[in-house]
mmCIF file with all atom_site columns, C-alpha atoms and ligand atoms in Angstrom:
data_model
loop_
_atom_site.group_PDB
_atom_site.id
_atom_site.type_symbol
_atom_site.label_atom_id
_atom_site.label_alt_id
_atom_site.label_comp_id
_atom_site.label_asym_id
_atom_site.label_entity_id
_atom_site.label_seq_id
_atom_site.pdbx_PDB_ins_code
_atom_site.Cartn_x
_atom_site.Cartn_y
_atom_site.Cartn_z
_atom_site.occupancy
_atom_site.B_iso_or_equiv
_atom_site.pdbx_formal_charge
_atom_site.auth_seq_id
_atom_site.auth_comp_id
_atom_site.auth_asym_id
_atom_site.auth_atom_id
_atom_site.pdbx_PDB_model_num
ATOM   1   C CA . UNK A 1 1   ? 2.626   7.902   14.979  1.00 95.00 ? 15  UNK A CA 1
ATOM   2   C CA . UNK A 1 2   ? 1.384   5.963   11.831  1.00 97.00 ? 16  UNK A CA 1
ATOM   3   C CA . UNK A 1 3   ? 2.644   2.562   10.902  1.00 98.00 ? 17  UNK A CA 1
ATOM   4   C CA . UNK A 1 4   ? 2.484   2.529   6.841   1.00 98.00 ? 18  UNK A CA 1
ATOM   5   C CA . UNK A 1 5   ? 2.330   -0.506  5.096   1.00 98.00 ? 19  UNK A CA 1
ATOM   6   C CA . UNK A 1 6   ? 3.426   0.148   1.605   1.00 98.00 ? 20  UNK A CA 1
ATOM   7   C CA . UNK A 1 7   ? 3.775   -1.798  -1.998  1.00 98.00 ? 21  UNK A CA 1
ATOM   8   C CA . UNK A 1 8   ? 2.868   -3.063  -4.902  1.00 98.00 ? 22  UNK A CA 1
ATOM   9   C CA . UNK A 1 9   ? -0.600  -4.594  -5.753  1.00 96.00 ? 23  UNK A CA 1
ATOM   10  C CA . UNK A 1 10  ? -0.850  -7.964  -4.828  1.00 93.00 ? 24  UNK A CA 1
ATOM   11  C CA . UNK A 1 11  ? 1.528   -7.761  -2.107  1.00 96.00 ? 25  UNK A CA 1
ATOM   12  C CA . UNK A 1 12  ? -1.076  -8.328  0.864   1.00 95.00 ? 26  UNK A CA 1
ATOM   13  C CA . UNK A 1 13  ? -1.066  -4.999  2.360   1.00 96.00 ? 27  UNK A CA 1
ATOM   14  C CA . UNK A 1 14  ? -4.543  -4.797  3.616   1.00 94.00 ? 28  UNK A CA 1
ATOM   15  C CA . UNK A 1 15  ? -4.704  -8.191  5.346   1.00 95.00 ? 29  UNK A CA 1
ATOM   16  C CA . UNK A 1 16  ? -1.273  -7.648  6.911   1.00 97.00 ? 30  UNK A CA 1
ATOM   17  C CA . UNK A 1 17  ? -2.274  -4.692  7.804   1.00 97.00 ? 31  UNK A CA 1
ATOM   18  C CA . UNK A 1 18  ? -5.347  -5.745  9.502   1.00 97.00 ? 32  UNK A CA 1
ATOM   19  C CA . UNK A 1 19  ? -3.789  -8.888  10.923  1.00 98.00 ? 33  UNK A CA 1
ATOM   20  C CA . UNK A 1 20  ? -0.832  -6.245  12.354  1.00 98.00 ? 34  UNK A CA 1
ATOM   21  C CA . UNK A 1 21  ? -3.807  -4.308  13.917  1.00 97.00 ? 35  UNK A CA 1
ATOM   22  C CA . UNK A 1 22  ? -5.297  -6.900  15.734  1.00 97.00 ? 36  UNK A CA 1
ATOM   23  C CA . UNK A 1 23  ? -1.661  -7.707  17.134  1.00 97.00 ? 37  UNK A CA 1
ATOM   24  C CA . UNK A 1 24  ? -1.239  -4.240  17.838  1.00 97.00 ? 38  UNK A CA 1
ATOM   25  C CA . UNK A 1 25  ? -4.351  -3.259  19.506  1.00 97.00 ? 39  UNK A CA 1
ATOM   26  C CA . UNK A 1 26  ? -4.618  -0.418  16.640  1.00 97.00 ? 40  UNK A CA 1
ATOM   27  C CA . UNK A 1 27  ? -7.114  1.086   14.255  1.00 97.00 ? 41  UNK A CA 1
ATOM   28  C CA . UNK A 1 28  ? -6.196  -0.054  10.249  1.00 97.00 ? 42  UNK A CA 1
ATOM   29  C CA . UNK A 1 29  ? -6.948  1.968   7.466   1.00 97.00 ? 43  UNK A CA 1
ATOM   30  C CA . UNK A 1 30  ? -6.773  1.347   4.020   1.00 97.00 ? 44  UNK A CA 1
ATOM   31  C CA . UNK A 1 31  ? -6.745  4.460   1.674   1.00 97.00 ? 45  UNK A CA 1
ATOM   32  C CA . UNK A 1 32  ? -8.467  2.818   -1.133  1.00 97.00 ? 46  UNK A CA 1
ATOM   33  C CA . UNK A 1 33  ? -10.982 1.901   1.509   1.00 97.00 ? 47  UNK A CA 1
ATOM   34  C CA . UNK A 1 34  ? -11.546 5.391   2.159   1.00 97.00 ? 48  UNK A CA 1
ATOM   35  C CA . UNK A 1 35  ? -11.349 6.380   -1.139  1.00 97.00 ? 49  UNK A CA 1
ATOM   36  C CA . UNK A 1 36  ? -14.378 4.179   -2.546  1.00 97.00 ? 50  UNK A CA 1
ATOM   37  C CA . UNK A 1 37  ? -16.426 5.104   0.753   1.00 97.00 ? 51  UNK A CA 1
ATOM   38  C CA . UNK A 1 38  ? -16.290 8.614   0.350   1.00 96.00 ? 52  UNK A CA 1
ATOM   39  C CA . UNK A 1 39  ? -16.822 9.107   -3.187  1.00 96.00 ? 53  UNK A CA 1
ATOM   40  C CA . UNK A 1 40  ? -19.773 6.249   -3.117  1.00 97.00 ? 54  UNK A CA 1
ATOM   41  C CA . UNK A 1 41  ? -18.018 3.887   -5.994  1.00 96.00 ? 55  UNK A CA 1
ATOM   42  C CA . UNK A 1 42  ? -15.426 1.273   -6.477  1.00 96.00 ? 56  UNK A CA 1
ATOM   43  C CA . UNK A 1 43  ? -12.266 1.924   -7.477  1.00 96.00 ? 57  UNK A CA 1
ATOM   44  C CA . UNK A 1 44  ? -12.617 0.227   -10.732 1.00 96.00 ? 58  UNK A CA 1
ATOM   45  C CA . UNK A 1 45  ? -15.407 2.674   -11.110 1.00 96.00 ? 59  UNK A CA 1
ATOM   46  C CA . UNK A 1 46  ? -13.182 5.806   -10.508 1.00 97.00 ? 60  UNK A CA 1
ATOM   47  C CA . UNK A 1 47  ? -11.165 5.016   -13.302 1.00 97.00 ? 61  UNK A CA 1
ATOM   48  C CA . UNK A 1 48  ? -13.603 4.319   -15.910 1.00 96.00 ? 62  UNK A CA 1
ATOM   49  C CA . UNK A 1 49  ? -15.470 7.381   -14.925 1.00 96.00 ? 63  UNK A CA 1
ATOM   50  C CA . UNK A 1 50  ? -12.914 9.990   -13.933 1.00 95.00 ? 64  UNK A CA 1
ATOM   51  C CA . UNK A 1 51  ? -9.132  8.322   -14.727 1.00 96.00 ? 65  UNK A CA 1
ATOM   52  C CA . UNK A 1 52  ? -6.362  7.557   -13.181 1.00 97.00 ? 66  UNK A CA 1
ATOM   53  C CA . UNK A 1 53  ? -5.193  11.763  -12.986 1.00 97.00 ? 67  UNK A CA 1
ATOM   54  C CA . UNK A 1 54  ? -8.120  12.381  -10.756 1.00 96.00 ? 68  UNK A CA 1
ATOM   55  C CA . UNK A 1 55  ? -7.888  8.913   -9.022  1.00 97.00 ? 69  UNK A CA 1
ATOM   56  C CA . UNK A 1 56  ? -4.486  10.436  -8.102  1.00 98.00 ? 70  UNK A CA 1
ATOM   57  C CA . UNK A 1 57  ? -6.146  13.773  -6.689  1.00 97.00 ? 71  UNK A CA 1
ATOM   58  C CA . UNK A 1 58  ? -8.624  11.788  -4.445  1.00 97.00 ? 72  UNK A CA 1
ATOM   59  C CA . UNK A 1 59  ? -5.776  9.385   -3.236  1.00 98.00 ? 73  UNK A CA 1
ATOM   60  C CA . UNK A 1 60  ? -3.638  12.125  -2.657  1.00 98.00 ? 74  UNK A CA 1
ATOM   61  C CA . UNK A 1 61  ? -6.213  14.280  -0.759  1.00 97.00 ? 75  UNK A CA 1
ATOM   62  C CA . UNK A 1 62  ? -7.511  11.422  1.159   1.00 97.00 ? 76  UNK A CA 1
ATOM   63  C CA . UNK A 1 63  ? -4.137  10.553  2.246   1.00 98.00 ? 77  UNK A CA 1
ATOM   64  C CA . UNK A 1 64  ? -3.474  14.229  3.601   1.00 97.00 ? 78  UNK A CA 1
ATOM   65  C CA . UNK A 1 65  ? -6.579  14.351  5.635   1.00 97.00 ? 79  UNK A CA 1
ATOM   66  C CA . UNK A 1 66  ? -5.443  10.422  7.144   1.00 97.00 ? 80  UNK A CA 1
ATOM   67  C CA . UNK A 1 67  ? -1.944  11.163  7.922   1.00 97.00 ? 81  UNK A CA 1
ATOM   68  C CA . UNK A 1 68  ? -3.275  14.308  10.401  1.00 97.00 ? 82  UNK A CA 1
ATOM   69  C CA . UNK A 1 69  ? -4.662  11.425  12.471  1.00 97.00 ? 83  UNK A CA 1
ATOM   70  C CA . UNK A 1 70  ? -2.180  9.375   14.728  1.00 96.00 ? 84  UNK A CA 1
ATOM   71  C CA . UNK A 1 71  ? -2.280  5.641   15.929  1.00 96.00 ? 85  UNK A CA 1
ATOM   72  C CA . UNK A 1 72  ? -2.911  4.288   12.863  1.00 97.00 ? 86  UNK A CA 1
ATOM   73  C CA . UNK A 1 73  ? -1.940  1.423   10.597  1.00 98.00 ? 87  UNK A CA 1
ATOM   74  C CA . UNK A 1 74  ? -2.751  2.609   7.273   1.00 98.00 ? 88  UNK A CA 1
ATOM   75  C CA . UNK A 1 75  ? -2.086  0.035   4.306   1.00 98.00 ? 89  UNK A CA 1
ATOM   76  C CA . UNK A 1 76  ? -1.607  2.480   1.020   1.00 98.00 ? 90  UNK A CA 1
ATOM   77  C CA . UNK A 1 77  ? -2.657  1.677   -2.332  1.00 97.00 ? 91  UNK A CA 1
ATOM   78  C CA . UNK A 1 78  ? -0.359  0.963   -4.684  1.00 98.00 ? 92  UNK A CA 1
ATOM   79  C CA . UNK A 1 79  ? 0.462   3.760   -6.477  1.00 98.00 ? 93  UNK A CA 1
ATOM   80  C CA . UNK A 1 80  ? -0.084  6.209   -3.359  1.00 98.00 ? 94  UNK A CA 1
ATOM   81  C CA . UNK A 1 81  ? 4.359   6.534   -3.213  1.00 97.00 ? 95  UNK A CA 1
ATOM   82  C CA . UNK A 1 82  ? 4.483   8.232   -6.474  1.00 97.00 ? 96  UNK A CA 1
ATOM   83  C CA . UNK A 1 83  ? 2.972   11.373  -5.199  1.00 98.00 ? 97  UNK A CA 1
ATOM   84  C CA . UNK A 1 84  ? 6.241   12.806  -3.683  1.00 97.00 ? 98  UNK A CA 1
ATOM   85  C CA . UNK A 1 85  ? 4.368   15.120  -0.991  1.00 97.00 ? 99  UNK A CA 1
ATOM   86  C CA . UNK A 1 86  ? 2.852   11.404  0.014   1.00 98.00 ? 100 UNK A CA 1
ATOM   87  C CA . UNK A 1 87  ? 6.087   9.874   0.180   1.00 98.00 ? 101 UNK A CA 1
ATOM   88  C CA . UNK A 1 88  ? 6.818   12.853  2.222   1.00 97.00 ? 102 UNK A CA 1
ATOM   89  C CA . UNK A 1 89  ? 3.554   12.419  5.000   1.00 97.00 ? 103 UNK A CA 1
ATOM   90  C CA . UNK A 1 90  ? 4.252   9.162   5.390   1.00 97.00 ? 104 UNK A CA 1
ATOM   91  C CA . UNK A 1 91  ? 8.202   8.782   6.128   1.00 96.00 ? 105 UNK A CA 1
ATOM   92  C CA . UNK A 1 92  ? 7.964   12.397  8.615   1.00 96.00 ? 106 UNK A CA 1
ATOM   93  C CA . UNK A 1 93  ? 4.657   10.002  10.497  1.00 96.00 ? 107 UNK A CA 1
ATOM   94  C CA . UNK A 1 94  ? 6.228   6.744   11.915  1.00 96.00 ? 108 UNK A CA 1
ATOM   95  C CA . UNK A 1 95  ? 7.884   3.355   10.200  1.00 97.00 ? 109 UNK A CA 1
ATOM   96  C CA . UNK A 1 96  ? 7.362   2.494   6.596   1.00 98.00 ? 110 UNK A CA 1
ATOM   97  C CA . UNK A 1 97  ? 6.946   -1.175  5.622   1.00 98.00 ? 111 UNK A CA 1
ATOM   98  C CA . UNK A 1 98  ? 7.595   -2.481  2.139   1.00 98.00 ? 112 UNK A CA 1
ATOM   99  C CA . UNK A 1 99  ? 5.789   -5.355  1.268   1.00 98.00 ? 113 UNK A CA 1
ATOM   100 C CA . UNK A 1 100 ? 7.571   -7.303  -1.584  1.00 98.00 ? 114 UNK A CA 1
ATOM   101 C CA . UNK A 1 101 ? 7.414   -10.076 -3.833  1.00 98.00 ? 115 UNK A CA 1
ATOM   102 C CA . UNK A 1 102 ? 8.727   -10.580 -7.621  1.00 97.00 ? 116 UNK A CA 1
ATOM   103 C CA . UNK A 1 103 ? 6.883   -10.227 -10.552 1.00 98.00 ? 117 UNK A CA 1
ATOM   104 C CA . UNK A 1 104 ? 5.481   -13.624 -11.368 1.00 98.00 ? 118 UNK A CA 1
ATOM   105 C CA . UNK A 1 105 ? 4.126   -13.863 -7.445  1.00 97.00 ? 119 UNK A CA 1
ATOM   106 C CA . UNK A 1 106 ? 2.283   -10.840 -8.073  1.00 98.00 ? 120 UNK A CA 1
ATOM   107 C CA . UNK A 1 107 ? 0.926   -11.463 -11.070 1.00 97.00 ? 121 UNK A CA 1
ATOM   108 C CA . UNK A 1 108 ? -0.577  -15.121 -9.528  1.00 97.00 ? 122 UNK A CA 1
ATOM   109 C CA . UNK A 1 109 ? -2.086  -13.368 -6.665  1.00 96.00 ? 123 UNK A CA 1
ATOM   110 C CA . UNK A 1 110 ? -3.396  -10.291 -8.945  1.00 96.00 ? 124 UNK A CA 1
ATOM   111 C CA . UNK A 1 111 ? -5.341  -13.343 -10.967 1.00 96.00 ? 125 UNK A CA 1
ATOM   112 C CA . UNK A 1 112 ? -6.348  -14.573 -7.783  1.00 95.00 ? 126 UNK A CA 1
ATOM   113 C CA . UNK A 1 113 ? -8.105  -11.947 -6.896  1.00 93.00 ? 127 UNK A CA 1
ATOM   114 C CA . UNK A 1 114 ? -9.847  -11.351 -9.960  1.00 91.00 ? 128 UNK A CA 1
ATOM   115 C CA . UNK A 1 115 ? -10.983 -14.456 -10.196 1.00 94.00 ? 129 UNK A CA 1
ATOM   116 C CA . UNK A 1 116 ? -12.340 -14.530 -6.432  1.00 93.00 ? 130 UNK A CA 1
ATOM   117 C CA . UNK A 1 117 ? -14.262 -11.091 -8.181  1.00 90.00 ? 131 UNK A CA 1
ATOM   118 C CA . UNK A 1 118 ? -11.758 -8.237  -6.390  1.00 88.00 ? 132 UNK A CA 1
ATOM   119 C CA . UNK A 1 119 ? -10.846 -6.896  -10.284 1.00 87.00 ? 133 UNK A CA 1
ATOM   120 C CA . UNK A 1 120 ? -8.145  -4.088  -10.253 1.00 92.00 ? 134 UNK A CA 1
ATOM   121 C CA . UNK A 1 121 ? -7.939  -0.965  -12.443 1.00 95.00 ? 135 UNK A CA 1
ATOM   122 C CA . UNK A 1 122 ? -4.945  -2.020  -15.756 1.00 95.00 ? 136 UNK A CA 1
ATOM   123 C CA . UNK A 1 123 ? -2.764  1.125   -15.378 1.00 97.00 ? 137 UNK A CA 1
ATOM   124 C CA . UNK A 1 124 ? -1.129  0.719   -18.995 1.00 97.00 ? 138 UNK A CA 1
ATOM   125 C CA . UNK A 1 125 ? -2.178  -1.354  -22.195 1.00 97.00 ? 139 UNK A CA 1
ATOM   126 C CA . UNK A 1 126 ? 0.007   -3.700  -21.619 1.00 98.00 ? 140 UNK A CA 1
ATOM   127 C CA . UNK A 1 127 ? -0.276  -7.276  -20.604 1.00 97.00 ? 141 UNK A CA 1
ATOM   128 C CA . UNK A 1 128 ? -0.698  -7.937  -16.970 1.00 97.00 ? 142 UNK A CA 1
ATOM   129 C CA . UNK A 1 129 ? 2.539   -10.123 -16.648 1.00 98.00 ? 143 UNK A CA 1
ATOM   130 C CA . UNK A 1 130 ? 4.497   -6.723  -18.834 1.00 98.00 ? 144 UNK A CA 1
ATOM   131 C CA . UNK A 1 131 ? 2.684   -4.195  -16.858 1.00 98.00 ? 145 UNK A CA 1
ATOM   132 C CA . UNK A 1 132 ? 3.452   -5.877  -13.737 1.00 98.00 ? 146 UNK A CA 1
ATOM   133 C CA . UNK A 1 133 ? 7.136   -5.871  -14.508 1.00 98.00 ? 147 UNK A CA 1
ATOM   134 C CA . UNK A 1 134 ? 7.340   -2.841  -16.163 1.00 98.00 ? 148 UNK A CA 1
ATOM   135 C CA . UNK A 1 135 ? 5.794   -0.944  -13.001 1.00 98.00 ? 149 UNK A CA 1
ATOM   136 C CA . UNK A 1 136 ? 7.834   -2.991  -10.287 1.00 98.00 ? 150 UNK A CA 1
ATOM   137 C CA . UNK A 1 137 ? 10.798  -2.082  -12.465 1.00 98.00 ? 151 UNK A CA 1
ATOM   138 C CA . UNK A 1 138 ? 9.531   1.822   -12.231 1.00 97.00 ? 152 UNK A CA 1
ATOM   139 C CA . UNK A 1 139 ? 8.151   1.889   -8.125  1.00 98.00 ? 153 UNK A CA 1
ATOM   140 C CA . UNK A 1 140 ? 10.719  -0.452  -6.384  1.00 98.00 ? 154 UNK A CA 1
ATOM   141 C CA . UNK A 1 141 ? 13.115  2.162   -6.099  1.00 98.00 ? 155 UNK A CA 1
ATOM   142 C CA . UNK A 1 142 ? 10.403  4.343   -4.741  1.00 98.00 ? 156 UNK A CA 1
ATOM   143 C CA . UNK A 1 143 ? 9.339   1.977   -2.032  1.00 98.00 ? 157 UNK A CA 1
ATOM   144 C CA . UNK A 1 144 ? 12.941  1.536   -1.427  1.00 98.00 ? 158 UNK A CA 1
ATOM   145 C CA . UNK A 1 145 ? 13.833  4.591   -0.647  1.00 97.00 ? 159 UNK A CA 1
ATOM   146 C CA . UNK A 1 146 ? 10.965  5.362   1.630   1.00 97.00 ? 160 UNK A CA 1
ATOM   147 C CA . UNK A 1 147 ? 10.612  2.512   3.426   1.00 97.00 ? 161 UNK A CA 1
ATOM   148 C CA . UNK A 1 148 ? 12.049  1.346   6.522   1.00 97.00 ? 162 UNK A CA 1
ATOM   149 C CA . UNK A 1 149 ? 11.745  -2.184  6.880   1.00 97.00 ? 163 UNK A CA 1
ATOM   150 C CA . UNK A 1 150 ? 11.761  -4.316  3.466   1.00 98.00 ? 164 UNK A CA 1
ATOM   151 C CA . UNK A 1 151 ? 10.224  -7.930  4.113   1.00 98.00 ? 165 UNK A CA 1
ATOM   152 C CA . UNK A 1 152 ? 9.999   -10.336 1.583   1.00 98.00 ? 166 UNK A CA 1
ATOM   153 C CA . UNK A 1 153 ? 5.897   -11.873 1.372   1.00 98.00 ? 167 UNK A CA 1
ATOM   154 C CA . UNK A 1 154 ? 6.854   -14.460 -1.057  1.00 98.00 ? 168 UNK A CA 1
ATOM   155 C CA . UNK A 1 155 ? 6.025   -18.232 0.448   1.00 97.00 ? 169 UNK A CA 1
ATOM   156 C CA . UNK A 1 156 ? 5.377   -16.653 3.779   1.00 97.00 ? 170 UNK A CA 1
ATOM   157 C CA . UNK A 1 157 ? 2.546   -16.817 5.736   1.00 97.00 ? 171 UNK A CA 1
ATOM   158 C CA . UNK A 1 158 ? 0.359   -13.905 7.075   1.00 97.00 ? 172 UNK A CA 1
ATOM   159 C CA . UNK A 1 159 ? 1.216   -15.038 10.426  1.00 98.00 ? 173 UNK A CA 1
ATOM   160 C CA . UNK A 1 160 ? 4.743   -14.986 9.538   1.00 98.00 ? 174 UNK A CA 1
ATOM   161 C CA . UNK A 1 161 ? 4.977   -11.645 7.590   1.00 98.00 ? 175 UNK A CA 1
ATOM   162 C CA . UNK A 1 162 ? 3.077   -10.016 10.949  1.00 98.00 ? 176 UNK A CA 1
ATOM   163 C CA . UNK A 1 163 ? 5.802   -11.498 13.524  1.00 98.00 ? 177 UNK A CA 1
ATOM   164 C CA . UNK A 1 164 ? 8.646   -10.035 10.919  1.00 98.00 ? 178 UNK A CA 1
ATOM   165 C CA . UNK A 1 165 ? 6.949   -6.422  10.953  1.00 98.00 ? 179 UNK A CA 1
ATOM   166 C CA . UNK A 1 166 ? 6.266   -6.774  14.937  1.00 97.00 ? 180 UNK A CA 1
ATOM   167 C CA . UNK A 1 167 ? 9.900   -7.512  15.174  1.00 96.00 ? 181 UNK A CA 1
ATOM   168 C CA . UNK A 1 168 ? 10.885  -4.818  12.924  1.00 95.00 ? 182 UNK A CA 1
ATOM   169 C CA . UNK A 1 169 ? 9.081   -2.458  15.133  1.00 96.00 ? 183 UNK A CA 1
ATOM   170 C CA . UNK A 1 170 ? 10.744  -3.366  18.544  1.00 93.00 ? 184 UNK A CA 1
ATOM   171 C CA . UNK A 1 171 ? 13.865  -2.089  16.757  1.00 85.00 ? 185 UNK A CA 1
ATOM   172 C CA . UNK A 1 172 ? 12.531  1.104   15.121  1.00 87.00 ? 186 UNK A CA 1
ATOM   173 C CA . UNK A 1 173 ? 14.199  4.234   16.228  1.00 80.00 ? 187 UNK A CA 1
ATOM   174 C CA . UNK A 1 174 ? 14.510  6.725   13.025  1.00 74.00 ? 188 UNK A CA 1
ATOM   175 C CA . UNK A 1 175 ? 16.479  9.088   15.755  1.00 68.00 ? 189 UNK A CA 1
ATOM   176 C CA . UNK A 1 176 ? 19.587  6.980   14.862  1.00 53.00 ? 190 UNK A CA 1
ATOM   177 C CA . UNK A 1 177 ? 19.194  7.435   10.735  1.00 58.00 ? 191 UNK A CA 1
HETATM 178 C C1 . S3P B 2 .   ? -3.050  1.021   -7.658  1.00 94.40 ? 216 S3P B C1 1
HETATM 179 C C2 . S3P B 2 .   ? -3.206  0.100   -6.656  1.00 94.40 ? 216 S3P B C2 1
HETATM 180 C C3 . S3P B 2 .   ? -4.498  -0.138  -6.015  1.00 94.40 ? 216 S3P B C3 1
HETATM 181 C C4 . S3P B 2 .   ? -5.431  1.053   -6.129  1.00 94.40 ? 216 S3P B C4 1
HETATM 182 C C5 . S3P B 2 .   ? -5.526  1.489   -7.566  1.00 94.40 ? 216 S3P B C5 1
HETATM 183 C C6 . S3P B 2 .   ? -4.160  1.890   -8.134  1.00 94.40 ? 216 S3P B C6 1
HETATM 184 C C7 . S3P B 2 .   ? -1.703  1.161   -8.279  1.00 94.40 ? 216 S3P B C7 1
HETATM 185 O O1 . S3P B 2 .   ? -4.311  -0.444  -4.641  1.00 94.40 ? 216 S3P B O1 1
HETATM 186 O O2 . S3P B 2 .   ? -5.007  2.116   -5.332  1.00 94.40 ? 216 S3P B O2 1
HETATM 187 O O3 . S3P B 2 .   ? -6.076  0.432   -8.313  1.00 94.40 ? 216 S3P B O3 1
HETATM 188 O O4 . S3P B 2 .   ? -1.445  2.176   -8.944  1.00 94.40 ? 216 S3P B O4 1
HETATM 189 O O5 . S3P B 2 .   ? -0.872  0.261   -8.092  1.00 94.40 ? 216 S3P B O5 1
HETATM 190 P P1 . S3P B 2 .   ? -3.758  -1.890  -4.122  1.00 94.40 ? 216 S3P B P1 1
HETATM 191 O O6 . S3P B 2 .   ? -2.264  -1.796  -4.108  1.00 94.40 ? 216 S3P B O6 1
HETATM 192 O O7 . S3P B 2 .   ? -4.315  -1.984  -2.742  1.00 94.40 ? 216 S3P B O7 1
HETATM 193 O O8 . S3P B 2 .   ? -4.278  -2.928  -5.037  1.00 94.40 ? 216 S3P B O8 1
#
């Protein structure tokens, strides 16, 4: 079994994730993680050198070679859910988590990190407040529909988004879908 966390940027899937792992007793992933390590460069790097298409190859093949593993928590990147054999891997391996929080949230914490010097890929030329919204507007029915559990991050500690998820779990049983 795999515990995925998934959603948008910004909506604090790697330190849940980690957090959930130390709760757990589990190993965490996180496939952009794995991504940078094996090809020996940031992610920001990827995409100025080889683009988002072949960004989307290495996620996708780094995610296929992860999801053979069990007892994991793996927090996906962002854009992992568009690749439908993905979306696939990761509902057939255990419960999905969406992560959520609106638009102007994101966008705050997306500064955030920037300005703490964690800069993130622009995946349009749009604004970051229109790209933002125009992407949420595109993915959310994605992470809807392959999620699980939906919890709302917005004004909630990590502490508090980690005893939601645990709680979640205790109730998991896809058998009666
Ligand atoms: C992406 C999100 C990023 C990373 C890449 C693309 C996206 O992961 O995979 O920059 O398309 O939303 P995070 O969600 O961990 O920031």
């Amino acid at each position: 079994m795999i515990i995925s966390l998934v959603g948008f940027r910004g909506s604090g899937k790697s330190s849940v994730a980690l957090l959930l792992a130390s709760e757990l007793e589990m190993e965490f992933i996180d496939t952009d993680t794995e991504i940078e390590q094996r090809e020996h460069r940031s992610i920001p790097e990827i995409f100025a050198n080889q683009g988002e298409k072949q960004f989307r190859i290495l996620e996708a093949a780094i995610i296929k070679s992860v999801y053979q593993r069990n007892d994991l928590i793996v927090a996906t990147g962002g854009g992992a859910v568009l690749n439908p054999q993905t979306q696939k891997l990761i509902h057939d391996k255990g419960p999905v988590i969406w992560l959520q929080a609106d638009a102007a949230t994101t966008v705050g914490r997306i500064q955030k990190d920037q300005s703490d010097g964690l800069p993130r890929p622009a995946l349009t030329d749009l604004s970051l407040e229109q790209e933002v919204i125009a992407l949420l507007q595109q993915r959310e029915p994605i992470y809807k529909s392959v999620s699980d559990f939906q919890i709302d991050t917005v004004g909630k500690s990590l502490e508090q988004i980690v005893e939601q998820i645990i709680q979640c779990l205790e109730g998991y049983d896809r058998s009666s879908e």
